[in-house]
Amino acid sequence: MKKLCSPSWLFSFVVVFAFFLLGSCSRPEVKFFSADHPNFQYTGRIDFSNPELPRFWAPGVYIQATFEGDSCVIEVNDEVLYGSNHNYISVQVDELPVQRIKLSGAHNVLKVADGVGEGSHNLTISKSTESGIGYLEFVGLHCENLLEPTPKPERKIEFYGNSITCGTGSDLSEIPCDSAQWYDQHNAFMSYGPVTARMLDAQWMLSSVSGIGLMHSCCDMDIVMPDVYDKLNMRDNKFEWDFSEYQPDVVTVALGQNDGIQDSTEFCTRYVDFVHTLRGKYKDAKIILLTSPMGDETLTLTLKNYLASVTETLHKEGDENVHTFFFSRSFNNGCGGHPDLVQHQEIAGELAGFLSGLMEW
């Protein structure tokens, strides 16, 4: 009979135990990478006054990183405007389903990837609520290693607009319309602008405010787009934006829903002036004037006439880089007559098709 404590048995035990210890000890250490690390990529209107806490108000601002390891944790600060949390972020790891997360405190520590497998993974974090919901600050990321990121796409698009461009009232996946607060269905990351950009392998920036118009805004707002187009915090008309930070190839303008039907001469004159203003910031960009995706039949017909007149005037002045695009119909399946997420995909498909032909992308 073999003795339990024979040399061969003891040797096997020691080898197994050693492998166990080696496996435990060889697990990579999780490290913290602060927001000022050079391997983070930022896109959008962001205040870098404090590079360790970059601050942003605008919907659709996004941060990208490539991390190594099976999981990662992010830290994000919320302004907690109005005394409670209203901000949502959208997070995507690789091609996995997008997570839409409501923040729950002034300082949020969120495990956004778990069990995704060893190796490198691409991470995108985006603000899905708009300026009026308050700012966010990115603090940093915990992971095994932060790798050099994939280069950004060379193409760039900027989308000026109102609540439709913000993604307001679009996401009914968790909270139905009229059963919570107005911001609970915001999803800027899945609104038509970012979706269009991703279809075309382009960067995006949303310069939009719910309720805003070209010459008349709704809801007792005392600002219009020409007042705030050059701000970091567009809703509160604060903090100058440096246009050299983002020079788009294409600028789309979707205004007019909140203006309604105005005196045609005044509206068209103001629109021409606004395009002149944009041209002063974007010398070579194609500027595309859009009808409202949620406009009714009367408003849509009026906007088509307005935009045709504006474009004709600008062409006569010598600016041939201004174009119009008219959406095929009205999209109103979301909250308050806004497009829902499915319709944002449809809107993006129409717009991406037009831009692909125009830009030869």
C-alpha positions as a Markdown table, in Angstrom:
| # | Residue | x | y | z |
|---|---|---|---|---|
| 1 | Met | 0.0 | 0.0 | 0.0 |
| 2 | Lys | 1.3 | 3.5 | -1.0 |
| 3 | Lys | 1.8 | 5.8 | 1.9 |
| 4 | Leu | -0.1 | 9.1 | 1.8 |
| 5 | Cys | 3.0 | 11.0 | 2.7 |
| 6 | Ser | 5.2 | 9.4 | 0.1 |
| 7 | Pro | 7.7 | 11.6 | -1.7 |
| 8 | Ser | 5.8 | 11.4 | -5.0 |
| 9 | Trp | 2.5 | 12.5 | -3.4 |
| 10 | Leu | 4.2 | 15.4 | -1.6 |
| 11 | Phe | 5.9 | 16.5 | -4.8 |
| 12 | Ser | 2.6 | 16.6 | -6.7 |
| 13 | Phe | 1.0 | 18.6 | -3.9 |
| 14 | Val | 3.8 | 21.1 | -3.9 |
| 15 | Val | 3.7 | 21.6 | -7.7 |
| 16 | Val | -0.1 | 22.1 | -7.7 |
| 17 | Phe | 0.1 | 24.6 | -4.8 |
| 18 | Ala | 2.9 | 26.5 | -6.4 |
| 19 | Phe | 0.9 | 26.8 | -9.6 |
| 20 | Phe | -2.1 | 28.1 | -7.6 |
| 21 | Leu | 0.1 | 30.7 | -5.9 |
| 22 | Leu | 1.8 | 31.7 | -9.1 |
| 23 | Gly | -1.6 | 32.2 | -10.8 |
| 24 | Ser | -2.9 | 34.3 | -8.0 |
| 25 | Cys | 0.2 | 36.4 | -7.8 |
| 26 | Ser | 0.5 | 36.9 | -11.5 |
| 27 | Arg | -2.9 | 38.6 | -11.9 |
| 28 | Pro | -2.2 | 42.1 | -13.3 |
| 29 | Glu | -2.6 | 44.9 | -10.9 |
| 30 | Val | -5.5 | 47.3 | -11.5 |
| 31 | Lys | -4.3 | 50.9 | -11.7 |
| 32 | Phe | -5.9 | 54.3 | -11.8 |
| 33 | Phe | -5.5 | 56.6 | -14.8 |
| 34 | Ser | -6.5 | 60.2 | -14.3 |
| 35 | Ala | -8.4 | 62.2 | -16.9 |
| 36 | Asp | -5.2 | 64.1 | -18.0 |
| 37 | His | -3.5 | 60.9 | -19.2 |
| 38 | Pro | -2.5 | 61.3 | -22.9 |
| 39 | Asn | -4.2 | 58.1 | -23.9 |
| 40 | Phe | -7.7 | 59.5 | -23.4 |
| 41 | Gln | -9.3 | 60.9 | -26.5 |
| 42 | Tyr | -11.9 | 63.8 | -26.0 |
| 43 | Thr | -14.3 | 65.1 | -28.6 |
| 44 | Gly | -16.8 | 68.0 | -28.1 |
| 45 | Arg | -17.1 | 71.3 | -26.3 |
| 46 | Ile | -15.0 | 70.6 | -23.2 |
| 47 | Asp | -13.5 | 72.9 | -20.6 |
| 48 | Phe | -9.9 | 71.8 | -19.9 |
| 49 | Ser | -9.2 | 74.6 | -17.4 |
| 50 | Asn | -8.5 | 71.8 | -15.0 |
| 51 | Pro | -7.0 | 69.0 | -17.1 |
| 52 | Glu | -7.5 | 66.5 | -14.3 |
| 53 | Leu | -11.3 | 67.2 | -14.3 |
| 54 | Pro | -12.3 | 68.1 | -17.8 |
| 55 | Arg | -15.8 | 69.6 | -17.6 |
| 56 | Phe | -18.6 | 69.5 | -20.2 |
| 57 | Trp | -22.2 | 70.5 | -20.6 |
| 58 | Ala | -23.1 | 69.7 | -24.2 |
| 59 | Pro | -25.0 | 66.5 | -25.2 |
| 60 | Gly | -23.0 | 63.9 | -27.1 |
| 61 | Val | -19.6 | 64.9 | -25.8 |
| 62 | Tyr | -17.6 | 61.7 | -25.7 |
| 63 | Ile | -14.4 | 60.2 | -24.3 |
| 64 | Gln | -12.7 | 57.2 | -25.8 |
| 65 | Ala | -10.0 | 54.9 | -24.5 |
| 66 | Thr | -8.4 | 51.5 | -25.1 |
| 67 | Phe | -8.0 | 49.5 | -21.9 |
| 68 | Glu | -6.4 | 46.2 | -21.2 |
| 69 | Gly | -7.9 | 43.6 | -19.0 |
| 70 | Asp | -11.2 | 41.8 | -18.2 |
| 71 | Ser | -12.9 | 44.8 | -16.6 |
| 72 | Cys | -12.8 | 48.5 | -16.0 |
| 73 | Val | -14.3 | 51.1 | -13.7 |
| 74 | Ile | -14.8 | 54.8 | -14.5 |
| 75 | Glu | -15.2 | 57.8 | -12.2 |
| 76 | Val | -17.5 | 60.7 | -13.2 |
| 77 | Asn | -18.6 | 63.8 | -11.3 |
| 78 | Asp | -22.1 | 65.3 | -11.7 |
| 79 | Glu | -23.0 | 68.9 | -11.0 |
| 80 | Val | -26.2 | 67.6 | -9.4 |
| 81 | Leu | -28.0 | 70.7 | -10.8 |
| 82 | Tyr | -31.4 | 71.4 | -9.1 |
| 83 | Gly | -30.4 | 69.4 | -6.1 |
| 84 | Ser | -30.7 | 65.9 | -7.5 |
| 85 | Asn | -29.2 | 63.7 | -10.2 |
| 86 | His | -30.7 | 64.1 | -13.7 |
| 87 | Asn | -27.7 | 63.3 | -15.9 |
| 88 | Tyr | -27.4 | 60.1 | -17.9 |
| 89 | Ile | -24.3 | 58.8 | -19.7 |
| 90 | Ser | -24.0 | 56.2 | -22.4 |
| 91 | Val | -21.2 | 53.7 | -22.3 |
| 92 | Gln | -20.1 | 51.1 | -24.9 |
| 93 | Val | -17.3 | 48.5 | -24.7 |
| 94 | Asp | -16.2 | 47.2 | -28.1 |
| 95 | Glu | -19.4 | 46.3 | -30.1 |
| 96 | Leu | -21.3 | 45.2 | -27.0 |
| 97 | Pro | -24.8 | 46.7 | -26.4 |
| 98 | Val | -24.7 | 50.4 | -25.2 |
| 99 | Gln | -25.3 | 50.9 | -21.5 |
| 100 | Arg | -27.4 | 54.0 | -20.6 |
| 101 | Ile | -26.7 | 54.8 | -17.0 |
| 102 | Lys | -28.3 | 57.4 | -14.7 |
| 103 | Leu | -25.8 | 58.9 | -12.3 |
| 104 | Ser | -26.7 | 58.7 | -8.7 |
| 105 | Gly | -24.4 | 61.1 | -6.8 |
| 106 | Ala | -22.0 | 64.0 | -7.1 |
| 107 | His | -19.2 | 61.4 | -7.4 |
| 108 | Asn | -19.9 | 58.2 | -9.3 |
| 109 | Val | -17.8 | 55.1 | -9.4 |
| 110 | Leu | -19.2 | 52.8 | -12.1 |
| 111 | Lys | -18.0 | 49.3 | -13.2 |
| 112 | Val | -18.8 | 49.6 | -16.9 |
| 113 | Ala | -17.0 | 46.4 | -18.1 |
| 114 | Asp | -16.9 | 43.1 | -16.3 |
| 115 | Gly | -16.0 | 39.7 | -17.7 |
| 116 | Val | -15.2 | 41.0 | -21.2 |
| 117 | Gly | -12.1 | 38.8 | -21.5 |
| 118 | Glu | -8.5 | 39.6 | -21.3 |
| 119 | Gly | -6.8 | 41.6 | -24.0 |
| 120 | Ser | -7.5 | 45.1 | -25.3 |
| 121 | His | -11.0 | 46.7 | -25.4 |
| 122 | Asn | -12.3 | 50.0 | -26.9 |
| 123 | Leu | -14.4 | 52.1 | -24.5 |
| 124 | Thr | -16.6 | 55.1 | -25.3 |
| 125 | Ile | -18.3 | 57.3 | -22.7 |
| 126 | Ser | -20.8 | 59.9 | -23.8 |
| 127 | Lys | -23.0 | 62.5 | -22.1 |
| 128 | Ser | -26.6 | 61.6 | -23.1 |
| 129 | Thr | -28.3 | 64.5 | -21.5 |
| 130 | Glu | -28.0 | 68.2 | -22.5 |
| 131 | Ser | -26.5 | 71.4 | -21.1 |
| 132 | Gly | -29.6 | 72.3 | -19.1 |
| 133 | Ile | -29.2 | 69.2 | -17.0 |
| 134 | Gly | -25.8 | 70.3 | -15.7 |
| 135 | Tyr | -22.2 | 69.6 | -16.3 |
| 136 | Leu | -20.2 | 66.4 | -15.9 |
| 137 | Glu | -16.5 | 66.0 | -15.1 |
| 138 | Phe | -14.5 | 63.0 | -16.1 |
| 139 | Val | -12.2 | 61.9 | -13.2 |
| 140 | Gly | -10.5 | 58.8 | -14.7 |
| 141 | Leu | -10.5 | 55.1 | -15.2 |
| 142 | His | -9.4 | 52.0 | -13.3 |
| 143 | Cys | -8.0 | 49.1 | -15.3 |
| 144 | Glu | -5.0 | 46.9 | -15.8 |
| 145 | Asn | -3.5 | 49.2 | -18.4 |
| 146 | Leu | -4.4 | 52.1 | -20.6 |
| 147 | Leu | -3.2 | 51.6 | -24.1 |
| 148 | Glu | -2.5 | 54.0 | -27.0 |
| 149 | Pro | -5.9 | 54.6 | -28.5 |
| 150 | Thr | -7.1 | 53.9 | -32.1 |
| 151 | Pro | -6.6 | 57.1 | -34.2 |
| 152 | Lys | -9.8 | 59.2 | -34.5 |
| 153 | Pro | -11.5 | 59.2 | -37.8 |
| 154 | Glu | -10.3 | 62.0 | -40.1 |
| 155 | Arg | -13.8 | 63.1 | -41.0 |
| 156 | Lys | -15.7 | 65.5 | -38.8 |
| 157 | Ile | -19.3 | 66.6 | -38.6 |
| 158 | Glu | -21.0 | 69.2 | -36.4 |
| 159 | Phe | -24.8 | 69.2 | -35.8 |
| 160 | Tyr | -26.5 | 72.5 | -34.8 |
| 161 | Gly | -30.1 | 72.1 | -33.6 |
| 162 | Asn | -32.7 | 71.9 | -31.0 |
| 163 | Ser | -34.2 | 69.1 | -28.8 |
| 164 | Ile | -34.4 | 66.7 | -31.7 |
| 165 | Thr | -30.6 | 67.0 | -32.2 |
| 166 | Cys | -30.2 | 66.6 | -28.4 |
| 167 | Gly | -32.0 | 63.2 | -28.5 |
| 168 | Thr | -34.8 | 64.5 | -26.2 |
| 169 | Gly | -37.8 | 62.2 | -25.8 |
| 170 | Ser | -36.2 | 59.4 | -27.8 |
| 171 | Asp | -35.4 | 56.5 | -25.5 |
| 172 | Leu | -38.5 | 54.7 | -24.2 |
| 173 | Ser | -36.7 | 51.5 | -23.5 |
| 174 | Glu | -36.9 | 51.8 | -19.7 |
| 175 | Ile | -39.3 | 54.7 | -18.8 |
| 176 | Pro | -42.4 | 55.4 | -20.9 |
| 177 | Cys | -43.4 | 58.9 | -21.8 |
| 178 | Asp | -45.2 | 60.9 | -19.2 |
| 179 | Ser | -44.3 | 58.5 | -16.4 |
| 180 | Ala | -41.1 | 60.4 | -15.2 |
| 181 | Gln | -39.2 | 63.6 | -15.8 |
| 182 | Trp | -38.6 | 65.0 | -19.2 |
| 183 | Tyr | -34.9 | 64.2 | -19.2 |
| 184 | Asp | -35.4 | 60.5 | -18.5 |
| 185 | Gln | -35.9 | 59.7 | -22.1 |
| 186 | His | -32.8 | 61.7 | -23.3 |
| 187 | Asn | -30.3 | 59.7 | -25.4 |
| 188 | Ala | -27.9 | 61.9 | -27.3 |
| 189 | Phe | -25.5 | 59.1 | -28.1 |
| 190 | Met | -28.2 | 57.4 | -30.1 |
| 191 | Ser | -29.6 | 60.5 | -31.7 |
| 192 | Tyr | -29.4 | 61.1 | -35.4 |
| 193 | Gly | -26.2 | 63.1 | -35.3 |
| 194 | Pro | -23.9 | 60.5 | -33.7 |
| 195 | Val | -25.6 | 57.7 | -35.5 |
| 196 | Thr | -25.0 | 59.5 | -38.9 |
| 197 | Ala | -21.4 | 60.1 | -38.0 |
| 198 | Arg | -20.8 | 56.5 | -37.0 |
| 199 | Met | -22.4 | 55.4 | -40.3 |
| 200 | Leu | -19.9 | 57.6 | -42.1 |
| 201 | Asp | -16.9 | 56.8 | -39.9 |
| 202 | Ala | -16.7 | 60.4 | -38.7 |
| 203 | Gln | -16.3 | 62.3 | -35.5 |
| 204 | Trp | -19.3 | 64.2 | -34.2 |
| 205 | Met | -20.2 | 67.2 | -32.1 |
| 206 | Leu | -23.7 | 68.2 | -31.1 |
| 207 | Ser | -24.2 | 72.0 | -30.7 |
| 208 | Ser | -27.8 | 71.9 | -29.7 |
| 209 | Val | -30.3 | 73.1 | -27.0 |
| 210 | Ser | -33.8 | 72.0 | -26.4 |
| 211 | Gly | -36.4 | 74.6 | -27.3 |
| 212 | Ile | -34.0 | 76.9 | -29.2 |
| 213 | Gly | -34.8 | 78.6 | -32.4 |
| 214 | Leu | -33.1 | 80.8 | -34.9 |
| 215 | Met | -35.1 | 83.9 | -34.1 |
| 216 | His | -37.7 | 82.6 | -31.6 |
| 217 | Ser | -37.3 | 80.0 | -28.9 |
| 218 | Cys | -40.0 | 78.2 | -27.0 |
| 219 | Cys | -40.7 | 77.8 | -23.3 |
| 220 | Asp | -39.9 | 81.4 | -22.3 |
| 221 | Met | -36.2 | 81.0 | -23.2 |
| 222 | Asp | -34.4 | 84.3 | -23.6 |
| 223 | Ile | -31.7 | 82.9 | -26.0 |
| 224 | Val | -31.6 | 82.0 | -29.7 |
| 225 | Met | -29.0 | 80.0 | -31.5 |
| 226 | Pro | -27.0 | 83.0 | -32.9 |
| 227 | Asp | -26.6 | 84.1 | -29.2 |
| 228 | Val | -25.1 | 80.9 | -27.9 |
| 229 | Tyr | -23.5 | 79.0 | -30.9 |
| 230 | Asp | -20.1 | 80.1 | -29.6 |
| 231 | Lys | -20.4 | 78.9 | -26.0 |
| 232 | Leu | -19.2 | 75.9 | -24.0 |
| 233 | Asn | -22.4 | 76.0 | -22.0 |
| 234 | Met | -25.0 | 76.9 | -24.6 |
| 235 | Arg | -28.1 | 76.7 | -22.4 |
| 236 | Asp | -26.7 | 79.3 | -20.0 |
| 237 | Asn | -24.8 | 81.3 | -22.7 |
| 238 | Lys | -21.6 | 81.0 | -20.7 |
| 239 | Phe | -17.9 | 80.4 | -21.4 |
| 240 | Glu | -16.4 | 81.0 | -24.9 |
| 241 | Trp | -15.7 | 78.0 | -27.2 |
| 242 | Asp | -12.5 | 77.9 | -29.2 |
| 243 | Phe | -13.5 | 77.0 | -32.7 |
| 244 | Ser | -10.0 | 76.0 | -33.6 |
| 245 | Glu | -10.4 | 72.9 | -31.4 |
| 246 | Tyr | -12.8 | 71.3 | -33.9 |
| 247 | Gln | -13.0 | 72.2 | -37.6 |
| 248 | Pro | -15.6 | 70.1 | -39.2 |
| 249 | Asp | -15.9 | 69.0 | -42.8 |
| 250 | Val | -19.7 | 69.2 | -42.6 |
| 251 | Val | -21.9 | 71.4 | -40.5 |
| 252 | Thr | -25.7 | 70.7 | -40.4 |
| 253 | Val | -28.3 | 73.1 | -39.2 |
| 254 | Ala | -31.7 | 71.9 | -38.1 |
| 255 | Leu | -33.6 | 74.9 | -36.8 |
| 256 | Gly | -37.1 | 76.2 | -37.3 |
| 257 | Gln | -39.2 | 73.8 | -35.3 |
| 258 | Asn | -39.4 | 76.2 | -32.4 |
| 259 | Asp | -39.6 | 79.3 | -34.5 |
| 260 | Gly | -42.7 | 78.2 | -36.3 |
| 261 | Ile | -43.9 | 80.2 | -39.2 |
| 262 | Gln | -42.4 | 83.6 | -39.1 |
| 263 | Asp | -42.3 | 86.6 | -41.5 |
| 264 | Ser | -40.4 | 85.1 | -44.4 |
| 265 | Thr | -38.2 | 88.1 | -45.1 |
| 266 | Glu | -37.1 | 88.4 | -41.5 |
| 267 | Phe | -36.5 | 84.7 | -41.0 |
| 268 | Cys | -34.6 | 84.3 | -44.2 |
| 269 | Thr | -32.5 | 87.4 | -43.5 |
| 270 | Arg | -31.6 | 86.1 | -40.1 |
| 271 | Tyr | -30.8 | 82.7 | -41.5 |
| 272 | Val | -28.5 | 84.2 | -44.1 |
| 273 | Asp | -26.8 | 86.2 | -41.3 |
| 274 | Phe | -26.3 | 83.0 | -39.2 |
| 275 | Val | -24.7 | 81.1 | -42.1 |
| 276 | His | -22.4 | 84.1 | -42.6 |
| 277 | Thr | -21.5 | 83.8 | -39.0 |
| 278 | Leu | -20.8 | 80.1 | -39.3 |
| 279 | Arg | -18.8 | 80.6 | -42.5 |
| 280 | Gly | -16.6 | 83.0 | -40.5 |
| 281 | Lys | -15.7 | 80.1 | -38.2 |
| 282 | Tyr | -15.6 | 77.3 | -40.8 |
| 283 | Lys | -14.0 | 78.5 | -43.9 |
| 284 | Asp | -14.1 | 75.3 | -46.0 |
| 285 | Ala | -17.0 | 73.3 | -44.5 |
| 286 | Lys | -20.0 | 72.2 | -46.4 |
| 287 | Ile | -23.0 | 73.7 | -44.6 |
| 288 | Ile | -26.2 | 71.8 | -44.9 |
| 289 | Leu | -29.6 | 73.4 | -44.0 |
| 290 | Leu | -32.1 | 70.8 | -42.9 |
| 291 | Thr | -35.9 | 70.7 | -42.5 |
| 292 | Ser | -37.2 | 69.8 | -39.1 |
| 293 | Pro | -37.5 | 66.0 | -38.7 |
| 294 | Met | -40.6 | 66.5 | -36.5 |
| 295 | Gly | -42.2 | 69.3 | -38.4 |
| 296 | Asp | -45.9 | 68.9 | -39.5 |
| 297 | Glu | -46.9 | 69.3 | -43.2 |
| 298 | Thr | -47.5 | 73.0 | -43.0 |
| 299 | Leu | -44.2 | 73.9 | -41.2 |
| 300 | Thr | -42.2 | 71.5 | -43.4 |
| 301 | Leu | -43.5 | 73.1 | -46.6 |
| 302 | Thr | -42.7 | 76.6 | -45.2 |
| 303 | Leu | -39.2 | 75.6 | -44.1 |
| 304 | Lys | -38.5 | 74.1 | -47.6 |
| 305 | Asn | -39.4 | 77.5 | -49.1 |
| 306 | Tyr | -37.3 | 79.4 | -46.5 |
| 307 | Leu | -34.3 | 77.2 | -47.0 |
| 308 | Ala | -34.5 | 77.3 | -50.7 |
| 309 | Ser | -34.5 | 81.1 | -50.6 |
| 310 | Val | -31.6 | 81.2 | -48.1 |
| 311 | Thr | -29.5 | 78.9 | -50.2 |
| 312 | Glu | -30.2 | 80.8 | -53.4 |
| 313 | Thr | -29.2 | 84.1 | -51.7 |
| 314 | Leu | -25.9 | 82.5 | -50.5 |
| 315 | His | -25.1 | 81.0 | -53.9 |
| 316 | Lys | -25.6 | 84.4 | -55.5 |
| 317 | Glu | -23.2 | 85.8 | -53.0 |
| 318 | Gly | -20.6 | 83.2 | -54.1 |
| 319 | Asp | -20.9 | 80.6 | -51.4 |
| 320 | Glu | -21.5 | 77.4 | -53.3 |
| 321 | Asn | -20.7 | 75.3 | -50.2 |
| 322 | Val | -24.2 | 75.7 | -48.8 |
| 323 | His | -26.8 | 73.0 | -49.5 |
| 324 | Thr | -30.2 | 71.9 | -48.4 |
| 325 | Phe | -31.6 | 68.5 | -47.4 |
| 326 | Phe | -35.2 | 67.8 | -46.8 |
| 327 | Phe | -36.3 | 64.8 | -44.8 |
| 328 | Ser | -38.8 | 62.5 | -46.4 |
| 329 | Arg | -41.5 | 62.8 | -43.7 |
| 330 | Ser | -42.2 | 63.7 | -40.1 |
| 331 | Phe | -40.9 | 61.5 | -37.3 |
| 332 | Asn | -43.0 | 61.7 | -34.1 |
| 333 | Asn | -43.1 | 58.3 | -32.2 |
| 334 | Gly | -41.1 | 59.6 | -29.2 |
| 335 | Cys | -42.2 | 61.7 | -26.2 |
| 336 | Gly | -43.8 | 65.1 | -27.0 |
| 337 | Gly | -43.9 | 64.4 | -30.7 |
| 338 | His | -40.1 | 63.8 | -31.0 |
| 339 | Pro | -38.5 | 61.0 | -32.9 |
| 340 | Asp | -37.9 | 57.8 | -31.0 |
| 341 | Leu | -34.7 | 55.7 | -31.3 |
| 342 | Val | -35.9 | 53.7 | -34.2 |
| 343 | Gln | -36.8 | 56.9 | -36.1 |
| 344 | His | -33.4 | 58.5 | -35.2 |
| 345 | Gln | -31.9 | 55.6 | -37.0 |
| 346 | Glu | -34.1 | 56.3 | -40.0 |
| 347 | Ile | -33.3 | 60.0 | -40.0 |
| 348 | Ala | -29.6 | 59.2 | -39.8 |
| 349 | Gly | -29.9 | 56.8 | -42.7 |
| 350 | Glu | -31.5 | 59.5 | -44.9 |
| 351 | Leu | -28.9 | 62.1 | -43.9 |
| 352 | Ala | -25.9 | 59.7 | -44.1 |
| 353 | Gly | -27.0 | 58.7 | -47.6 |
| 354 | Phe | -27.1 | 62.4 | -48.7 |
| 355 | Leu | -23.8 | 63.2 | -47.1 |
| 356 | Ser | -22.1 | 60.1 | -48.5 |
| 357 | Gly | -22.9 | 61.3 | -52.0 |
| 358 | Leu | -22.2 | 64.9 | -51.5 |
| 359 | Met | -18.8 | 64.3 | -49.8 |
| 360 | Glu | -17.9 | 61.2 | -51.7 |
| 361 | Trp | -17.4 | 59.3 | -48.4 |
